mmCIF file of C-alpha atoms in Angstrom:
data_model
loop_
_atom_site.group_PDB
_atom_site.id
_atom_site.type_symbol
_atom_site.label_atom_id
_atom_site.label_comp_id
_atom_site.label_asym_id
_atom_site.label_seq_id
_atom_site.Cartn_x
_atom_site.Cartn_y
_atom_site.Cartn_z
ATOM 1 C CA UNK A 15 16.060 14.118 46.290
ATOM 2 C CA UNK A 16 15.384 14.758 42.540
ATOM 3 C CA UNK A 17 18.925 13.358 41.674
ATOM 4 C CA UNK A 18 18.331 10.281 43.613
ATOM 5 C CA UNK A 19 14.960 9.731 41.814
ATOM 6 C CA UNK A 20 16.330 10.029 38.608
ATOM 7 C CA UNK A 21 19.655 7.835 39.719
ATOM 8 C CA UNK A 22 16.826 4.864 41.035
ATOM 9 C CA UNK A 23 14.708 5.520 37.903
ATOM 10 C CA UNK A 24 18.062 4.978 35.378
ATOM 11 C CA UNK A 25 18.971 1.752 37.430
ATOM 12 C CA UNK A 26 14.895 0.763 37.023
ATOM 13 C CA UNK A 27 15.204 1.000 33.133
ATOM 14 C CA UNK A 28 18.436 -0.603 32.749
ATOM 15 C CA UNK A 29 17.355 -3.591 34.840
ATOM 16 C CA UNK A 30 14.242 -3.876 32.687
ATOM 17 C CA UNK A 31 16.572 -3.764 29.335
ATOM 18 C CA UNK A 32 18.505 -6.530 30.952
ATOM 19 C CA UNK A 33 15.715 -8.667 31.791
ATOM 20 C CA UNK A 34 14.256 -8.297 28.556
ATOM 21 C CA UNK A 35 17.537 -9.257 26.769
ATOM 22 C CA UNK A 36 17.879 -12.418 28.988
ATOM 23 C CA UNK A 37 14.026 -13.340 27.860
ATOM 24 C CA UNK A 38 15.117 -13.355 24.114
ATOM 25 C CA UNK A 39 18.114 -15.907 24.622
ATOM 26 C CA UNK A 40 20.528 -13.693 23.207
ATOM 27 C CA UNK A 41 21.876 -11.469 26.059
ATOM 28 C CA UNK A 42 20.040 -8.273 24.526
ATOM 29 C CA UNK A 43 16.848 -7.354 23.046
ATOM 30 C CA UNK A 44 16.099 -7.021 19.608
ATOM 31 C CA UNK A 45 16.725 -3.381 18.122
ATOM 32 C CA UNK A 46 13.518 -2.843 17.666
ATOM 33 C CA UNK A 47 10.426 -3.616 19.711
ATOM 34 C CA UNK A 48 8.088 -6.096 17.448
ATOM 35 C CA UNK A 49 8.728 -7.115 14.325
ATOM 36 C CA UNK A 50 5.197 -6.843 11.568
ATOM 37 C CA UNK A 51 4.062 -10.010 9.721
ATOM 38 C CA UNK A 52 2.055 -9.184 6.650
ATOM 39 C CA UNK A 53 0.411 -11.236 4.267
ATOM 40 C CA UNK A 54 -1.082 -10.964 0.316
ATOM 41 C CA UNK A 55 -1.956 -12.454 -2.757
ATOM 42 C CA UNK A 56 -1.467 -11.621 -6.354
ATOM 43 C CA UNK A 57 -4.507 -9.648 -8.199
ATOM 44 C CA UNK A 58 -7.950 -11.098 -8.047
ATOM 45 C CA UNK A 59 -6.336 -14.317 -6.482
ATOM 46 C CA UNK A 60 -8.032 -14.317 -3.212
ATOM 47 C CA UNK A 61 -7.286 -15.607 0.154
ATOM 48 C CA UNK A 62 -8.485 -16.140 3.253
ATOM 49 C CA UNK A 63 -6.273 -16.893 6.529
ATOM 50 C CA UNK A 64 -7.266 -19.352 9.008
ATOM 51 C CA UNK A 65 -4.099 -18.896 10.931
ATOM 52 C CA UNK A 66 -0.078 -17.689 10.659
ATOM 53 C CA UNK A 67 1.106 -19.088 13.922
ATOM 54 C CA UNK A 68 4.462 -18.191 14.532
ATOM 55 C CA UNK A 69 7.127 -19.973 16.594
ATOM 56 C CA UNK A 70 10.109 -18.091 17.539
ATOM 57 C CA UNK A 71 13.627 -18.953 18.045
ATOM 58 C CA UNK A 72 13.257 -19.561 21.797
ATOM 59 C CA UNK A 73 10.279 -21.950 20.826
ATOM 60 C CA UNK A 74 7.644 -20.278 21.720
ATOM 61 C CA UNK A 75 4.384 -20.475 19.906
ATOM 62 C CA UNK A 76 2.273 -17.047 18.776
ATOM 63 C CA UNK A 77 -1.048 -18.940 17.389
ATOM 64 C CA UNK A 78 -3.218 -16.492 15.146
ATOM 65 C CA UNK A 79 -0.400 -14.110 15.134
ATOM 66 C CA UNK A 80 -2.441 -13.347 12.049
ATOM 67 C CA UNK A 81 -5.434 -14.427 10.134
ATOM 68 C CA UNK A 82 -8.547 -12.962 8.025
ATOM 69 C CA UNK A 83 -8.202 -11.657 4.694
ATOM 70 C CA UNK A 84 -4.596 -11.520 2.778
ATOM 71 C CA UNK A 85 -3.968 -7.619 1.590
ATOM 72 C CA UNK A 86 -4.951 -8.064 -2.223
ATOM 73 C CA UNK A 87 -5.604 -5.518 -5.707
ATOM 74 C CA UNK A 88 -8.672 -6.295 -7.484
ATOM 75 C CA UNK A 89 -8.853 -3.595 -10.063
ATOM 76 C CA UNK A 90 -11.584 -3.036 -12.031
ATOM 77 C CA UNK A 91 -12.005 -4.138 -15.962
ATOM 78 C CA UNK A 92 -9.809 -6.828 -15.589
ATOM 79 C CA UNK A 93 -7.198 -4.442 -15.729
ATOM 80 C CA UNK A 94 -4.816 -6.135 -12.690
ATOM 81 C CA UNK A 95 -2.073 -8.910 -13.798
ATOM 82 C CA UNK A 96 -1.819 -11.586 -11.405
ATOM 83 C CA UNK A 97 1.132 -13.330 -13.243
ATOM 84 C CA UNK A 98 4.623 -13.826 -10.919
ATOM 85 C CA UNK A 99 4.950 -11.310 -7.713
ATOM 86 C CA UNK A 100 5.898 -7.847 -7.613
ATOM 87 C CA UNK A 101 9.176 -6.560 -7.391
ATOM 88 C CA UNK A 102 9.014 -4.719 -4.625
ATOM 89 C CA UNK A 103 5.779 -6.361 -2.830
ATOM 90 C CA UNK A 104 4.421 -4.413 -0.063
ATOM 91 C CA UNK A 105 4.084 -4.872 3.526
ATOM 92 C CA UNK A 106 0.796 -7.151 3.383
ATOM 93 C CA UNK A 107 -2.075 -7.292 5.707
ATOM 94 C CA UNK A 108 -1.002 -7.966 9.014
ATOM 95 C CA UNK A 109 -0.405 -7.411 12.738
ATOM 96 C CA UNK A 110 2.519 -6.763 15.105
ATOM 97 C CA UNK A 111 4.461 -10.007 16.808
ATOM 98 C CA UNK A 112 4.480 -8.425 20.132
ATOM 99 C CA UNK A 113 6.789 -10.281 22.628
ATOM 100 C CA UNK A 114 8.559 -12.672 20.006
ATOM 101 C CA UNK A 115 11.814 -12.841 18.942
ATOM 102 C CA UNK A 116 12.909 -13.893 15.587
ATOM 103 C CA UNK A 117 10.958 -16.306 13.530
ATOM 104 C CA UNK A 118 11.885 -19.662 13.777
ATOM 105 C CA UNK A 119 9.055 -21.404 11.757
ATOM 106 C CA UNK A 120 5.806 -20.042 10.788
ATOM 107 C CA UNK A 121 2.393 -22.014 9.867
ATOM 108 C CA UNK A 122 -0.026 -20.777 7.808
ATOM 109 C CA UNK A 123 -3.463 -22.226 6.891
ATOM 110 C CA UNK A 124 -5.088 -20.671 4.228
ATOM 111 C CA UNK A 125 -8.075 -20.997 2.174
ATOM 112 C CA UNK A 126 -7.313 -20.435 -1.832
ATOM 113 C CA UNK A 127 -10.481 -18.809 -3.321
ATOM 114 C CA UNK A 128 -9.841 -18.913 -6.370
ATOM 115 C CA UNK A 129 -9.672 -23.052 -6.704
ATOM 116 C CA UNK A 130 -11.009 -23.077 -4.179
ATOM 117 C CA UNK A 131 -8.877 -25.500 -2.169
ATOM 118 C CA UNK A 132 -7.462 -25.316 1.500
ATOM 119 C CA UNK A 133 -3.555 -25.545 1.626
ATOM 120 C CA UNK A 134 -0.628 -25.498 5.125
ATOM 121 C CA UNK A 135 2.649 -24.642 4.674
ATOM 122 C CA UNK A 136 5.560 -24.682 7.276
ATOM 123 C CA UNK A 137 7.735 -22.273 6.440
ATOM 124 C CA UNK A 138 11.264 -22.101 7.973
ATOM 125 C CA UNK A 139 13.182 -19.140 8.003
ATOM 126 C CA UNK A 140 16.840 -19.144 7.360
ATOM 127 C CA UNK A 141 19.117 -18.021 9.579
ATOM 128 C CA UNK A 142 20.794 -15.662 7.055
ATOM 129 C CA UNK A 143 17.219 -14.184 7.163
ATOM 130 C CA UNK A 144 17.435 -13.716 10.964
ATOM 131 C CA UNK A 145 20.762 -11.841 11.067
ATOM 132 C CA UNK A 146 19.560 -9.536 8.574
ATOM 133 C CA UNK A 147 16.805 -8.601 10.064
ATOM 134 C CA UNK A 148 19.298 -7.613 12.913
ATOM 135 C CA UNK A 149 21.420 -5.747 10.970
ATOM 136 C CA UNK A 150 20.953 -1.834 10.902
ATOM 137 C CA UNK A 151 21.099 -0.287 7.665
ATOM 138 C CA UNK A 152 21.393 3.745 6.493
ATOM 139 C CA UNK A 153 18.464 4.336 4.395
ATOM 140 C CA UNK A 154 17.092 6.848 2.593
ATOM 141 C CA UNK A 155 13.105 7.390 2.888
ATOM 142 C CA UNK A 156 11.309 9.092 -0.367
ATOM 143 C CA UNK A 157 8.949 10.097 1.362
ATOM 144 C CA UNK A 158 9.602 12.363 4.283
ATOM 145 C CA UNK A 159 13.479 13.040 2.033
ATOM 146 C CA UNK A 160 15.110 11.790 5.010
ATOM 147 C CA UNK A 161 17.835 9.405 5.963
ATOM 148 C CA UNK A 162 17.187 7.516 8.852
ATOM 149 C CA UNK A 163 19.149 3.851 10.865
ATOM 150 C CA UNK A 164 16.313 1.453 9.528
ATOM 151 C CA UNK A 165 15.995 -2.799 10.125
ATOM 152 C CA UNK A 166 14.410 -5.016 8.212
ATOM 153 C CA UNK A 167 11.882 -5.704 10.597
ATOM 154 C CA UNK A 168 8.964 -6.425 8.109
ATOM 155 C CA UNK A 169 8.319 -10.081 7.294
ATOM 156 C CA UNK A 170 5.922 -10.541 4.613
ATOM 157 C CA UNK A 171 4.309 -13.643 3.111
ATOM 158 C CA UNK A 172 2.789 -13.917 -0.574
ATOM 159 C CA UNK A 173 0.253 -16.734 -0.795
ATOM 160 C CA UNK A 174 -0.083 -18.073 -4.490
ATOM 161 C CA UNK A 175 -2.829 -20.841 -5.792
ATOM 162 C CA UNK A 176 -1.347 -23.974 -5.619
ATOM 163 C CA UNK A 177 -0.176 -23.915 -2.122
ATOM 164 C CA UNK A 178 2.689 -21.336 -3.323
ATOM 165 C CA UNK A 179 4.010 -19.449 0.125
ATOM 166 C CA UNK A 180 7.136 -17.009 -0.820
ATOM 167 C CA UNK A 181 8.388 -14.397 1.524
ATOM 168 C CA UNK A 182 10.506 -11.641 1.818
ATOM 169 C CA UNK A 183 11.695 -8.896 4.676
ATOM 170 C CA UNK A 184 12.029 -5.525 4.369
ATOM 171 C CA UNK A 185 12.140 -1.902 6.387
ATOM 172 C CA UNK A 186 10.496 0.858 6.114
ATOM 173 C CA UNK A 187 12.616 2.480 3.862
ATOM 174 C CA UNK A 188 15.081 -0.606 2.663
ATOM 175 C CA UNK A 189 14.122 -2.745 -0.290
ATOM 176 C CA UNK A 190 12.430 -6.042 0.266
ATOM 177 C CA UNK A 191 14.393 -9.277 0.500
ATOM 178 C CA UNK A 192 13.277 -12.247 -1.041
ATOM 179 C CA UNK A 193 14.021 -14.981 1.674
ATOM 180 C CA UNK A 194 12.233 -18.394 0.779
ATOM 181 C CA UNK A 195 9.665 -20.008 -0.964
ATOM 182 C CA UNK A 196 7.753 -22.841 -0.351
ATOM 183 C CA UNK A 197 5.013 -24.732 -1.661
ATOM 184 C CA UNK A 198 2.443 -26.320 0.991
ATOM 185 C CA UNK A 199 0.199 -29.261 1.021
ATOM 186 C CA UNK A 200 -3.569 -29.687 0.241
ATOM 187 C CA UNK A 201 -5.061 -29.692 3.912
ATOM 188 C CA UNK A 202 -7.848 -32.955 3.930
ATOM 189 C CA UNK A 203 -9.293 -31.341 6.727
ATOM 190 C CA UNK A 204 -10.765 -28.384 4.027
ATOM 191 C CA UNK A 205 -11.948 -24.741 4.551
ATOM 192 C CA UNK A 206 -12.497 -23.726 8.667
ATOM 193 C CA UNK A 207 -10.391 -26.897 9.743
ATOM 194 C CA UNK A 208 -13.243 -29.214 8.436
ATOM 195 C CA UNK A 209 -16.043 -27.197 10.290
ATOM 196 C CA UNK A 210 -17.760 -25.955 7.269
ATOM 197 C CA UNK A 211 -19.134 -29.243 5.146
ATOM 198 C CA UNK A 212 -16.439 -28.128 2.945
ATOM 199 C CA UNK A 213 -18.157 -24.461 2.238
ATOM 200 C CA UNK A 214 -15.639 -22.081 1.289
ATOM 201 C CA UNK A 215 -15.872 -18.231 1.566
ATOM 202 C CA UNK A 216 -17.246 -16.510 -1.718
ATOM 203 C CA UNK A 217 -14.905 -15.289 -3.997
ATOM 204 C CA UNK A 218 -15.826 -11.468 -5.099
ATOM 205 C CA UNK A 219 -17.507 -10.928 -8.217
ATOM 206 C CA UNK A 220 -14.279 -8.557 -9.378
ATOM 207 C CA UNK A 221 -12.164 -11.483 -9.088
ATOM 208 C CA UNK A 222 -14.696 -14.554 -10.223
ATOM 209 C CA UNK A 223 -15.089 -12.310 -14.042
ATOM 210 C CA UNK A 224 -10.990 -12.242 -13.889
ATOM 211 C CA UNK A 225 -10.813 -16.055 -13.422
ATOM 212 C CA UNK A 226 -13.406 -17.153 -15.460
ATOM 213 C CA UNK A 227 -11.857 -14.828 -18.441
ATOM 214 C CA UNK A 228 -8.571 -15.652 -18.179
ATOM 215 C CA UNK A 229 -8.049 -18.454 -15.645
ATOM 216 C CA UNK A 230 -5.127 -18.937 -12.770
ATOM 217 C CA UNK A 231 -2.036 -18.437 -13.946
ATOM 218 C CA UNK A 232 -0.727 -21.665 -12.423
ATOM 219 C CA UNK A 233 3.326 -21.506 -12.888
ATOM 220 C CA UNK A 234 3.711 -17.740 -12.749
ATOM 221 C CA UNK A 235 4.930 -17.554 -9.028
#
């Protein structure tokens, strides 16, 4: 009786792997199950998400995949440097693409503090971009001094005044990518889609001393 339990619950489980492989569009599921979208600015230059709607390569649509504040430094002392992006940025703010495949296209509509102004950007993710993120990779991790089979399932988005959008993927234990950049438009519409009389959130105090010191680094990214 316990064999044929465990026979039915093996067919259960592969039927379910084969069903979600058909649902993707590529005859087996990804290696992985979500990929993380993550999103940040450079020091002091603030930003606030409306929305990072993704659409995947089936064509399906994940609206507010993310939104809220971009992961951001803001030391003290004016002691942060805003100019150009990191060279190995982290994973950003961000939440879990449950149920997607890969990233076809992904909107964002963001509010730049700093300006302020209200910018859009479609960004469209190369294919090379997609097969990499597929691709297994030996890695070592620093910090548990292990190697370990890791993906690049970490897409991360850097959002720059001027309507700057660059992004990169990366694992948990592989170096980041850099896979596009793009530069978006001014939306008329203005902060909260045109629902705020054209109020934007306030920028900290931290950052507002930075700009007013030294300015955006318009250029640097």
């Amino acid at each position: 009786m316990n064999k044929t339990r465990r026979l039915l619950n093996a067919c259960l489980l592969s039927l379910l792997s084969m069903l979600a492989g058909c649902a993707n569009g590529r005859g087996h599921p990804l290696p992985y199950d979500a990929w993380f979208l993550g999103l940040f600015s450079p020091d002091y230059m603030e930003v606030w998400i409306e929305t990072a709607d993704v659409t995947d390569i089936q064509g399906r649509v994940f609206r507010q995949a993310m939104s809220g504040t971009a992961a951001i430094q803001t030391p003290p002392d004016n002691r942060g440097n805003p100019k150009g992006w990191p060279k190995r940025p982290g994973i950003g703010a961000g939440k879990l693409v449950i149920g997607a495949d890969l990233p076809r296209v992904i909107y964002v509509n963001w509010q730049s503090l700093v300006e302020p102004q209200t910018y859009e950007a479609y960004i469209e993710i190369p294919e090379e971009a997609r097969q990499l993120m597929l691709k297994p990779e030996r890695s070592y991790c620093n910090l548990d001094g292990k190697w370990i089979t890791d993906y690049r399932d970490f897409l991360t988005i850097g959002l720059a005044p001027g309507g700057i959008a660059k992004v990169w993927i990366r694992g948990q234990c592989t170096a980041p990518i850099e896979v596009t950049r793009v530069v978006g438009k001014v939306d008329p519409r203005g902060p909260y889609l045109g629902r705020s009389g054209g109020r934007y959130r306030p920028l900290s105090d931290i950052s507002k001393a930075y700009v007013e010191k030294f300015g955006v680094p318009y250029g640097s990214w």
